[in-house]
C-alpha cells in the first residue's frame, strides 16, 4: 500500500482514516520487532487475555494504557518487543465452552470436550485479534502465542520437570480448597471473600445426660464432626476434657479436647471440629491426629457417612438437618447473621475442603526470598508493592497446581500404582499427554510396579506464570533469553523490562510469575510492574466478563466515537486507580482530535514555504514558546518513564491548548502571514517556532491518539522529516538553546496583559477582535523592561493602535479604567473603538 497522498481536506473522518492507518502500519511492519537490530531492546510481558468471554471496555482501558507506553519507548529509539498472547486453557475457557455449547465436560467425555474447547477458543481469538487492531494496538502480531499451543505446553512442562528435580514440587494427599461447582481443587489465590447471610444455630450434643451446646453456621457438617474443643483455661468445660460427646442425629462419639485456639468468648466457648469447615479444623486435625470423615462428594452432595441425607446437595441437607434437630428438641436457638465466606473467584460458589492427592509447589518456606524479589521491581504506582508484600506475608498454603478438569496442560508424569513413585517425561517427549503417550520406562524404577498416567491437568496459572519464558523461548533458544536479560544497578538480573497488569491479579499472575522466575531461572521477571485499575459501572461494580459490561460495548463505542477518542478516555485517569465509566471524556477526546486537525491545518498553510536553512530571527514570544515546549517535553518524558501516561497527556494538552493555540498562534498570527516588504527574518523565526512546536505536540500526542497524529504527520511533516510514520520518529527532546528563563518570564508577563485585554473586552460586551485605541499597561519599570520588546505582538493580538507603559509600583490605583489581571503587579486599560 502506497503512502496516502498529502492533501488538506476540509474535515477529518476517523471512520475512514483509522482503518486506513491500521492497514498501513501492518503492511509496512511499522511495529515489528527487529531481531537483527543492534538497538537496545525494550520488552513487554503483555498480559494474554483469558479466553472466557467477550472483550469488555475494561480490557480496552488497561491495554491502551500499556500500549501508549510501548509507543513512547519505540520513539525513544528502542527495539520494542511487544507480543500478544491468549490465555486459552484451563477452567475459564472450559466454563465458556460449557455455557456456549450447552454441555457439561463430564457428559461429553475428555477427548470430545477438548476438541470443543480448541474450536471455540480459536473462534474467540480470531475475533479478539480483529478487535484489537481496530483499537490501534501497536503489538507485533507476528509474535503471538496461545497458552495451549504445543510450544507453550512444552515450556510449561519443562518448567514443571525442572522444579520437580529441584525438590520444589511435591504430590501429597492433604486437605485442599475445593469448588463443588467446578469439581476441582483451587489455590489460595483464587479465593475471594463474599458477604453472605447465614444463621448461627445452637445445637445440643450430649455427654451422658448432660447437654453440651455449640454454635455453628454449618449443621450439615455434623456427620463430619471428629472432635470438640474448649480453651484449657475455660472453667466451664474443665470436667469434660478427655471425655466424649455424642453427635446429635448421627450418634457417633467424638473426643472433647483442650486447645488454645478455641475462643472462650465466641459462641458457647465450645466448638466442634469437622473435616473440614475451615483452616482451624485442618490445624486441629493435623495436630491432634484426628480421623477423617469426608461427608460430601466432588459435586457437593452428601455421601454414605450422612445416612438419611445421602445424595442431597449440602445446602438442602442443611435445611433438612435443621428441621430434624428441631423436631428432636436438639435445636436450642437460631440467630440470623451476615458474615464473610470464601468463594471461588471464577464462579462465586462457596468453597469446601476436600482431601485428595494434589500437586503443590513449595512456597511457604521462601516468603522472604519472594518479598525480596518483589522489592527489586519498580512498581508503578509504588504502593502496589505493598499489596504484593502483604499477599506473600499472609500466605497459608503452598501453591496447589493440579486441577481435576480436562482442558489444560497435562502433567508430564506417570505414577507407580504400587509405591507412588513419580516418573517424568524425557525432554524429547515434550509436549506430552501421559494419557495417550507411553512412559519413558516400562515399569517403576524403584519397585518394578506398573505405571499409570497422571490424569489431572495443571492450573492455568501454572502456564500463565511462564509468560516471560514463553516470550523468550525458554529452553528453546537460550541465546534469545540471554539477549533479552537486563542487568540491574545492584547486579540483579531481570528477564524482561515491563509487566503490565491489573491490581486484582497481583496475588495470582504477578506472584506466581515471580515464584517461577526465581525458582526456574534465578532471576527477577521484570524491572518494572505497571499496575492498572478497573472501570466501574454506575453502581461502582467492576466491569468484567462475569459481571457484564454495563451496556458499554467497546466495538460499538469505537464505531460511534472513534478509536482515538476511546484511547483518550483510557488515558484520562491516573495509573492504578479505579474509574467510573463516563462518556464525557470520550467527548473531550473528540474535541482534541478536532482541535488538532484545525490548528494543524492553519499551521501547515502558514508553513508551506518554510525553509529551515533560511536566516531567521526569533522574537521573544518565539523563544517563550520554545521554552514552554522544552518544559512540556521534559514533563511528558518523565511521566512516560514512570508509566504515568496521564501525566504525559496533561503535559501535551497544556502545551497544545494553552501555550500553542490559545496564545502563541493568536499572538504570532500576523507575523506568520507572508507580507511583501515585511520582516521576513522575523516571519521565518515564527515559522521555525511553529514548526518545532506543532511537530513536537503531534509527537507527544501520538502514543495516545495515533491515527489523527499519523494523518497530520503524513500531510506535511513526513516528507520533510524523511520518515514513513510519526511512530518511528524521535521522541521530542528539549534542545539546550530552547531553555530561556528570561523569554519565559517575559512571555508570562505578556500573557497576563493579554488576559487583561480579553477581560476588558468581555466586560465591555464586545468581541475579542474589536479594535482598541492605545493599550495602556500599568506595571513596574523592571516588568516593562521585560515586556517592551513584546509591544508589537501585544498590539497585534489586541487589535490596538499601540502599547503604552504606565509606571505603577503595584500600590493603590494606577488610574481610571484599569482592570486587574492574573498578575497582581499588572493592570491594563484601553478605549474601545467604535465600529460601524
CSV table of N, CA, C and O in Angstrom, one decimal, residues 720-825:
chain,number,residue,atom,x,y,z
A,720,UNK,N,9.2,16.1,4.9
A,720,UNK,CA,10.3,17.0,5.4
A,720,UNK,C,11.2,16.2,6.3
A,720,UNK,O,12.4,16.5,6.4
A,721,UNK,N,10.6,15.3,7.2
A,721,UNK,CA,11.4,14.6,8.1
A,721,UNK,C,12.0,13.3,7.5
A,721,UNK,O,12.9,12.7,8.2
A,722,UNK,N,11.6,12.9,6.3
A,722,UNK,CA,12.1,11.7,5.7
A,722,UNK,C,11.7,10.4,6.4
A,722,UNK,O,12.5,9.5,6.4
A,723,UNK,N,10.5,10.4,6.9
A,723,UNK,CA,10.1,9.2,7.7
A,723,UNK,C,8.7,8.8,7.2
A,723,UNK,O,7.9,9.6,6.8
A,724,UNK,N,8.5,7.5,7.2
A,724,UNK,CA,7.2,6.9,6.7
A,724,UNK,C,6.1,6.9,7.8
A,724,UNK,O,5.0,6.6,7.5
A,725,UNK,N,6.5,7.2,9.1
A,725,UNK,CA,5.5,7.2,10.1
A,725,UNK,C,6.0,8.0,11.3
A,725,UNK,O,7.1,8.0,11.7
A,726,UNK,N,5.0,8.7,11.9
A,726,UNK,CA,5.4,9.5,13.1
A,726,UNK,C,5.8,8.6,14.2
A,726,UNK,O,6.5,9.0,15.1
A,727,UNK,N,5.3,7.3,14.2
A,727,UNK,CA,5.5,6.4,15.3
A,727,UNK,C,6.9,5.8,15.3
A,727,UNK,O,7.2,5.1,16.3
A,728,UNK,N,7.7,6.1,14.3
A,728,UNK,CA,9.1,5.7,14.4
A,728,UNK,C,10.0,6.9,14.3
A,728,UNK,O,11.2,6.8,14.1
A,729,UNK,N,9.4,8.1,14.5
A,729,UNK,CA,10.2,9.3,14.6
A,729,UNK,C,10.8,9.4,16.0
A,729,UNK,O,10.5,8.6,16.9
A,730,UNK,N,11.7,10.3,16.2
A,730,UNK,CA,12.4,10.5,17.5
A,730,UNK,C,11.4,11.3,18.5
A,730,UNK,O,10.7,12.2,18.1
A,731,UNK,N,11.4,10.8,19.7
A,731,UNK,CA,10.6,11.4,20.7
A,731,UNK,C,11.1,12.9,20.9
A,731,UNK,O,12.4,13.1,20.9
A,732,UNK,N,10.3,13.9,21.1
A,732,UNK,CA,10.8,15.2,21.3
A,732,UNK,C,11.7,15.4,22.5
A,732,UNK,O,11.3,15.0,23.6
A,733,UNK,N,12.8,15.9,22.3
A,733,UNK,CA,13.8,16.2,23.4
A,733,UNK,C,14.1,17.7,23.4
A,733,UNK,O,14.4,18.2,22.3
A,734,UNK,N,14.1,18.3,24.5
A,734,UNK,CA,14.3,19.8,24.6
A,734,UNK,C,15.8,20.1,24.2
A,734,UNK,O,16.7,19.4,24.7
A,735,UNK,N,16.0,21.0,23.3
A,735,UNK,CA,17.3,21.4,23.0
A,735,UNK,C,17.8,22.5,24.0
A,735,UNK,O,17.0,23.3,24.5
A,736,UNK,N,19.1,22.6,24.2
A,736,UNK,CA,19.6,23.5,25.2
A,736,UNK,C,19.3,24.9,24.8
A,736,UNK,O,19.0,25.7,25.7
A,737,UNK,N,19.3,25.2,23.5
A,737,UNK,CA,19.0,26.6,23.1
A,737,UNK,C,17.5,27.0,23.3
A,737,UNK,O,17.2,28.2,23.3
A,738,UNK,N,16.7,26.1,23.5
A,738,UNK,CA,15.3,26.4,23.8
A,738,UNK,C,15.0,26.8,25.2
A,738,UNK,O,14.0,27.5,25.5
A,739,UNK,N,15.9,26.5,26.1
A,739,UNK,CA,15.7,26.8,27.5
A,739,UNK,C,16.1,28.3,27.7
A,739,UNK,O,17.3,28.6,27.6
A,740,UNK,N,15.1,29.1,28.0
A,740,UNK,CA,15.4,30.5,28.1
A,740,UNK,C,14.5,31.1,29.2
A,740,UNK,O,13.3,31.4,29.0
A,741,UNK,N,15.0,31.2,30.4
A,741,UNK,CA,14.2,31.7,31.5
A,741,UNK,C,13.8,33.2,31.3
A,741,UNK,O,12.6,33.5,31.7
A,742,UNK,N,14.6,34.0,30.7
A,742,UNK,CA,14.2,35.4,30.5
A,742,UNK,C,13.0,35.5,29.6
A,742,UNK,O,12.1,36.2,29.8
A,743,UNK,N,13.1,34.7,28.5
A,743,UNK,CA,12.0,34.8,27.5
A,743,UNK,C,10.7,34.2,28.1
A,743,UNK,O,9.6,34.7,27.9
A,744,UNK,N,10.9,33.1,28.9
A,744,UNK,CA,9.7,32.5,29.5
A,744,UNK,C,9.1,33.5,30.5
A,744,UNK,O,7.8,33.6,30.6
A,745,UNK,N,9.9,34.2,31.3
A,745,UNK,CA,9.3,35.2,32.2
A,745,UNK,C,8.6,36.3,31.5
A,745,UNK,O,7.5,36.8,31.8
A,746,UNK,N,9.3,36.8,30.4
A,746,UNK,CA,8.6,37.9,29.6
A,746,UNK,C,7.3,37.4,29.0
A,746,UNK,O,6.3,38.2,29.0
A,747,UNK,N,7.3,36.2,28.5
A,747,UNK,CA,6.1,35.7,27.9
A,747,UNK,C,5.0,35.6,28.9
A,747,UNK,O,3.8,35.9,28.5
A,748,UNK,N,5.3,35.2,30.1
A,748,UNK,CA,4.2,35.0,31.1
A,748,UNK,C,3.7,36.4,31.5
A,748,UNK,O,2.5,36.6,31.7
A,749,UNK,N,4.5,37.4,31.5
A,749,UNK,CA,4.0,38.8,31.7
A,749,UNK,C,3.1,39.2,30.6
A,749,UNK,O,2.1,39.8,30.8
A,750,UNK,N,3.5,38.9,29.4
A,750,UNK,CA,2.7,39.2,28.2
A,750,UNK,C,1.3,38.5,28.3
A,750,UNK,O,0.3,39.1,27.9
A,751,UNK,N,1.3,37.3,28.7
A,751,UNK,CA,0.0,36.6,28.8
A,751,UNK,C,-0.9,37.2,29.8
A,751,UNK,O,-2.1,37.3,29.6
A,752,UNK,N,-0.3,37.8,30.9
A,752,UNK,CA,-1.2,38.5,31.9
A,752,UNK,C,-1.8,39.7,31.2
A,752,UNK,O,-3.0,40.0,31.5
A,753,UNK,N,-1.0,40.4,30.4
A,753,UNK,CA,-1.6,41.6,29.7
A,753,UNK,C,-2.7,41.2,28.8
A,753,UNK,O,-3.8,41.8,28.7
A,754,UNK,N,-2.5,40.1,28.0
A,754,UNK,CA,-3.4,39.6,27.0
A,754,UNK,C,-4.7,39.2,27.8
A,754,UNK,O,-5.8,39.5,27.3
A,755,UNK,N,-4.5,38.5,28.9
A,755,UNK,CA,-5.7,38.0,29.7
A,755,UNK,C,-6.5,39.2,30.1
A,755,UNK,O,-7.7,39.2,30.1
A,756,UNK,N,-5.8,40.3,30.6
A,756,UNK,CA,-6.5,41.5,31.0
A,756,UNK,C,-7.2,42.2,29.9
A,756,UNK,O,-8.3,42.7,30.0
A,757,UNK,N,-6.6,42.2,28.7
A,757,UNK,CA,-7.2,42.8,27.5
A,757,UNK,C,-8.5,42.0,27.1
A,757,UNK,O,-9.6,42.6,26.8
A,758,UNK,N,-8.4,40.7,27.2
A,758,UNK,CA,-9.6,39.9,26.9
A,758,UNK,C,-10.7,40.1,27.9
A,758,UNK,O,-11.9,40.2,27.6
A,759,UNK,N,-10.3,40.3,29.1
A,759,UNK,CA,-11.3,40.5,30.2
A,759,UNK,C,-11.9,41.9,30.0
A,759,UNK,O,-13.2,42.0,30.2
A,760,UNK,N,-11.2,42.9,29.6
A,760,UNK,CA,-11.7,44.2,29.3
A,760,UNK,C,-12.8,44.2,28.2
A,760,UNK,O,-13.8,44.7,28.4
A,761,UNK,N,-12.5,43.5,27.2
A,761,UNK,CA,-13.4,43.4,26.1
A,761,UNK,C,-14.6,42.6,26.5
A,761,UNK,O,-15.8,43.0,26.1
A,762,UNK,N,-14.4,41.5,27.3
A,762,UNK,CA,-15.6,40.8,27.7
A,762,UNK,C,-16.5,41.6,28.6
A,762,UNK,O,-17.8,41.5,28.4
A,763,UNK,N,-15.9,42.4,29.5
A,763,UNK,CA,-16.8,43.2,30.4
A,763,UNK,C,-17.5,44.3,29.6
A,763,UNK,O,-18.5,44.8,30.0
A,764,UNK,N,-16.8,44.7,28.5
A,764,UNK,CA,-17.4,45.7,27.6
A,764,UNK,C,-18.4,45.1,26.6
A,764,UNK,O,-19.0,45.9,25.8
A,765,UNK,N,-18.6,43.8,26.7
A,765,UNK,CA,-19.5,43.1,25.8
A,765,UNK,C,-19.2,43.3,24.3
A,765,UNK,O,-20.1,43.6,23.5
A,766,UNK,N,-17.9,43.2,24.0
A,766,UNK,CA,-17.5,43.3,22.6
A,766,UNK,C,-16.7,42.1,22.3
A,766,UNK,O,-16.2,41.4,23.2
A,767,UNK,N,-16.5,41.8,21.0
A,767,UNK,CA,-15.7,40.6,20.6
A,767,UNK,C,-14.2,40.9,20.8
A,767,UNK,O,-13.8,42.0,20.9
A,768,UNK,N,-13.5,39.8,20.8
A,768,UNK,CA,-12.0,39.8,21.0
A,768,UNK,C,-11.4,40.6,19.9
A,768,UNK,O,-10.3,41.2,20.0
A,769,UNK,N,-12.0,40.6,18.7
A,769,UNK,CA,-11.4,41.2,17.5
A,769,UNK,C,-11.7,42.7,17.5
A,769,UNK,O,-11.1,43.4,16.6
A,770,UNK,N,-12.5,43.2,18.4
A,770,UNK,CA,-12.8,44.7,18.4
A,770,UNK,C,-11.6,45.5,18.5
A,770,UNK,O,-10.8,45.3,19.4
A,771,UNK,N,-11.4,46.5,17.7
A,771,UNK,CA,-10.1,47.3,17.8
A,771,UNK,C,-10.2,48.2,19.0
A,771,UNK,O,-11.2,48.6,19.5
A,772,UNK,N,-8.9,48.5,19.5
A,772,UNK,CA,-8.7,49.3,20.7
A,772,UNK,C,-7.9,50.5,20.3
A,772,UNK,O,-7.2,50.5,19.2
A,773,UNK,N,-8.0,51.5,21.1
A,773,UNK,CA,-7.1,52.7,21.0
A,773,UNK,C,-5.7,52.2,21.5
A,773,UNK,O,-5.3,51.0,21.3
A,774,UNK,N,-5.0,53.0,22.2
A,774,UNK,CA,-3.8,52.6,22.8
A,774,UNK,C,-4.0,51.7,24.0
A,774,UNK,O,-4.8,52.0,24.9
A,775,UNK,N,-3.3,50.6,24.0
A,775,UNK,CA,-3.4,49.6,25.2
A,775,UNK,C,-2.4,50.1,26.3
A,775,UNK,O,-1.2,50.2,26.0
A,776,UNK,N,-2.9,50.5,27.4
A,776,UNK,CA,-2.1,51.0,28.5
A,776,UNK,C,-1.8,49.9,29.5
A,776,UNK,O,-2.7,49.3,30.0
A,777,UNK,N,-0.5,49.7,29.8
A,777,UNK,CA,-0.1,48.7,30.7
A,777,UNK,C,0.5,49.3,31.9
A,777,UNK,O,1.6,50.0,31.8
A,778,UNK,N,-0.1,49.2,33.1
A,778,UNK,CA,0.4,49.7,34.3
A,778,UNK,C,1.2,48.6,35.0
A,778,UNK,O,0.7,47.6,35.4
A,779,UNK,N,2.5,48.9,35.2
A,779,UNK,CA,3.4,47.9,35.9
A,779,UNK,C,4.7,48.6,36.3
A,779,UNK,O,4.9,49.8,36.0
A,780,UNK,N,5.6,47.9,36.9
A,780,UNK,CA,6.8,48.5,37.3
A,780,UNK,C,7.8,48.7,36.1
A,780,UNK,O,7.6,48.1,35.1
A,781,UNK,N,8.8,49.4,36.3
A,781,UNK,CA,9.8,49.6,35.3
A,781,UNK,C,10.5,48.3,34.9
A,781,UNK,O,10.8,48.1,33.8
A,782,UNK,N,10.8,47.5,36.0
A,782,UNK,CA,11.5,46.3,35.7
A,782,UNK,C,10.7,45.4,34.9
A,782,UNK,O,11.2,44.7,33.9
A,783,UNK,N,9.4,45.3,35.2
A,783,UNK,CA,8.5,44.4,34.4
A,783,UNK,C,8.4,44.9,33.0
A,783,UNK,O,8.3,44.2,32.0
A,784,UNK,N,8.3,46.3,32.8
A,784,UNK,CA,8.1,46.8,31.5
A,784,UNK,C,9.4,46.6,30.6
A,784,UNK,O,9.3,46.4,29.4
A,785,UNK,N,10.5,46.7,31.3
A,785,UNK,CA,11.8,46.4,30.5
A,785,UNK,C,11.8,45.0,29.9
A,785,UNK,O,12.3,44.8,28.8
A,786,UNK,N,11.1,44.1,30.6
A,786,UNK,CA,11.0,42.7,30.1
A,786,UNK,C,9.9,42.6,29.0
A,786,UNK,O,10.0,41.8,28.1
A,787,UNK,N,8.9,43.5,29.2
A,787,UNK,CA,7.7,43.4,28.3
A,787,UNK,C,7.9,44.2,27.0
A,787,UNK,O,7.2,43.9,26.0
A,788,UNK,N,8.7,45.2,27.1
A,788,UNK,CA,8.7,46.2,26.0
A,788,UNK,C,8.9,45.6,24.6
A,788,UNK,O,8.4,46.0,23.6
A,789,UNK,N,9.8,44.6,24.6
A,789,UNK,CA,10.1,44.0,23.3
A,789,UNK,C,8.9,43.3,22.7
A,789,UNK,O,8.9,43.0,21.5
A,790,UNK,N,7.9,43.0,23.5
A,790,UNK,CA,6.7,42.3,23.0
A,790,UNK,C,5.6,43.3,22.6
A,790,UNK,O,4.5,42.8,22.3
A,791,UNK,N,5.9,44.6,22.7
A,791,UNK,CA,4.9,45.6,22.4
A,791,UNK,C,4.2,45.4,21.0
A,791,UNK,O,3.0,45.4,20.9
A,792,UNK,N,5.0,45.1,19.9
A,792,UNK,CA,4.3,44.9,18.6
A,792,UNK,C,3.4,43.7,18.7
A,792,UNK,O,2.3,43.7,18.1
A,793,UNK,N,3.8,42.6,19.3
A,793,UNK,CA,2.9,41.4,19.4
A,793,UNK,C,1.7,41.7,20.2
A,793,UNK,O,0.6,41.2,19.9
A,794,UNK,N,1.8,42.4,21.3
A,794,UNK,CA,0.7,42.8,22.2
A,794,UNK,C,-0.3,43.7,21.4
A,794,UNK,O,-1.5,43.5,21.6
A,795,UNK,N,0.2,44.6,20.7
A,795,UNK,CA,-0.7,45.5,19.9
A,795,UNK,C,-1.4,44.7,18.8
A,795,UNK,O,-2.6,44.8,18.6
A,796,UNK,N,-0.7,43.7,18.2
A,796,UNK,CA,-1.3,42.9,17.1
A,796,UNK,C,-2.4,42.0,17.7
A,796,UNK,O,-3.5,42.0,17.1
A,797,UNK,N,-2.1,41.3,18.7
A,797,UNK,CA,-3.1,40.4,19.3
A,797,UNK,C,-4.3,41.1,19.9
A,797,UNK,O,-5.4,40.6,20.0
A,798,UNK,N,-4.1,42.4,20.3
A,798,UNK,CA,-5.2,43.1,20.9
A,798,UNK,C,-5.9,44.0,19.9
A,798,UNK,O,-6.9,44.6,20.3
A,799,UNK,N,-5.5,44.0,18.7
A,799,UNK,CA,-6.0,44.9,17.7
A,799,UNK,C,-6.0,46.4,18.2
A,799,UNK,O,-6.9,47.2,18.1
A,800,UNK,N,-4.9,46.7,18.8
A,800,UNK,CA,-4.7,48.1,19.4
A,800,UNK,C,-3.8,48.9,18.5
A,800,UNK,O,-3.0,48.4,17.8
A,801,UNK,N,-4.0,50.2,18.7
A,801,UNK,CA,-3.2,51.2,17.9
A,801,UNK,C,-1.7,51.1,18.4
A,801,UNK,O,-0.8,51.4,17.6
A,802,UNK,N,-1.5,50.8,19.6
A,802,UNK,CA,-0.2,50.7,20.1
A,802,UNK,C,-0.2,50.3,21.6
A,802,UNK,O,-1.3,50.1,22.1
A,803,UNK,N,0.9,50.2,22.2
A,803,UNK,CA,1.0,49.8,23.6
A,803,UNK,C,1.8,50.9,24.4
A,803,UNK,O,2.9,51.3,23.9
A,804,UNK,N,1.3,51.3,25.5
A,804,UNK,CA,2.0,52.4,26.3
A,804,UNK,C,2.2,51.9,27.7
A,804,UNK,O,1.3,51.3,28.3
A,805,UNK,N,3.3,52.3,28.3
A,805,UNK,CA,3.6,51.9,29.7
A,805,UNK,C,3.2,53.0,30.6
A,805,UNK,O,3.5,54.2,30.4
A,806,UNK,N,2.5,52.6,31.7
A,806,UNK,CA,2.1,53.5,32.8
A,806,UNK,C,2.9,53.0,34.0
A,806,UNK,O,2.6,51.9,34.5
A,807,UNK,N,3.8,53.8,34.5
A,807,UNK,CA,4.6,53.4,35.6
A,807,UNK,C,3.7,53.2,36.9
A,807,UNK,O,3.0,54.1,37.2
A,808,UNK,N,3.8,52.1,37.5
A,808,UNK,CA,3.0,51.8,38.7
A,808,UNK,C,3.7,50.8,39.5
A,808,UNK,O,4.2,49.8,39.1
A,809,UNK,N,3.8,51.1,40.8
A,809,UNK,CA,4.5,50.3,41.8
A,809,UNK,C,3.7,49.2,42.4
A,809,UNK,O,4.2,48.5,43.3
A,810,UNK,N,2.5,49.0,42.0
A,810,UNK,CA,1.7,47.9,42.5
A,810,UNK,C,0.8,48.4,43.7
A,810,UNK,O,0.0,47.6,44.2
A,811,UNK,N,1.0,49.6,44.1
A,811,UNK,CA,0.2,50.1,45.3
A,811,UNK,C,-0.9,51.1,44.8
A,811,UNK,O,-0.7,51.8,43.9
A,812,UNK,N,-2.0,51.0,45.4
A,812,UNK,CA,-3.1,51.9,45.1
A,812,UNK,C,-3.7,51.6,43.7
A,812,UNK,O,-3.6,50.5,43.2
A,813,UNK,N,-4.2,52.7,43.1
A,813,UNK,CA,-4.9,52.6,41.8
A,813,UNK,C,-4.1,53.3,40.8
A,813,UNK,O,-3.8,54.5,40.9
A,814,UNK,N,-3.7,52.7,39.6
A,814,UNK,CA,-2.8,53.4,38.6
A,814,UNK,C,-3.6,54.4,37.8
A,814,UNK,O,-3.0,55.2,37.1
A,815,UNK,N,-4.9,54.5,38.0
A,815,UNK,CA,-5.7,55.5,37.2
A,815,UNK,C,-7.1,54.9,36.9
A,815,UNK,O,-7.4,53.8,37.1
A,816,UNK,N,-7.8,55.8,36.2
A,816,UNK,CA,-9.2,55.4,35.9
A,816,UNK,C,-9.2,54.3,34.7
A,816,UNK,O,-8.4,54.4,33.8
A,817,UNK,N,-10.1,53.4,34.8
A,817,UNK,CA,-10.4,52.4,33.8
A,817,UNK,C,-9.5,51.2,33.8
A,817,UNK,O,-9.6,50.3,32.9
A,818,UNK,N,-8.5,51.1,34.7
A,818,UNK,CA,-7.6,50.0,34.7
A,818,UNK,C,-8.3,48.8,35.4
A,818,UNK,O,-9.0,48.9,36.4
A,819,UNK,N,-8.1,47.6,34.8
A,819,UNK,CA,-8.7,46.4,35.4
A,819,UNK,C,-7.6,45.4,35.8
A,819,UNK,O,-6.5,45.5,35.3
A,820,UNK,N,-7.9,44.6,36.7
A,820,UNK,CA,-6.9,43.6,37.2
A,820,UNK,C,-6.6,42.5,36.2
A,820,UNK,O,-7.5,42.2,35.4
A,821,UNK,N,-5.4,41.9,36.4
A,821,UNK,CA,-5.1,40.7,35.5
A,821,UNK,C,-4.7,39.6,36.5
A,821,UNK,O,-4.8,39.7,37.7
A,822,UNK,N,-4.3,38.5,35.9
A,822,UNK,CA,-3.9,37.3,36.7
A,822,UNK,C,-2.6,37.6,37.4
A,822,UNK,O,-2.3,36.9,38.4
A,823,UNK,N,-1.9,38.6,37.0
A,823,UNK,CA,-0.7,39.0,37.7
A,823,UNK,C,-1.0,40.3,38.5
A,823,UNK,O,-1.4,41.3,38.0
A,824,UNK,N,-0.9,40.2,39.8
A,824,UNK,CA,-1.2,41.3,40.7
A,824,UNK,C,-0.4,42.6,40.4
A,824,UNK,O,-0.8,43.7,40.8
A,825,UNK,N,0.7,42.4,39.8
A,825,UNK,CA,1.6,43.6,39.5
A,825,UNK,C,1.3,44.2,38.2
A,825,UNK,O,2.1,45.1,37.7
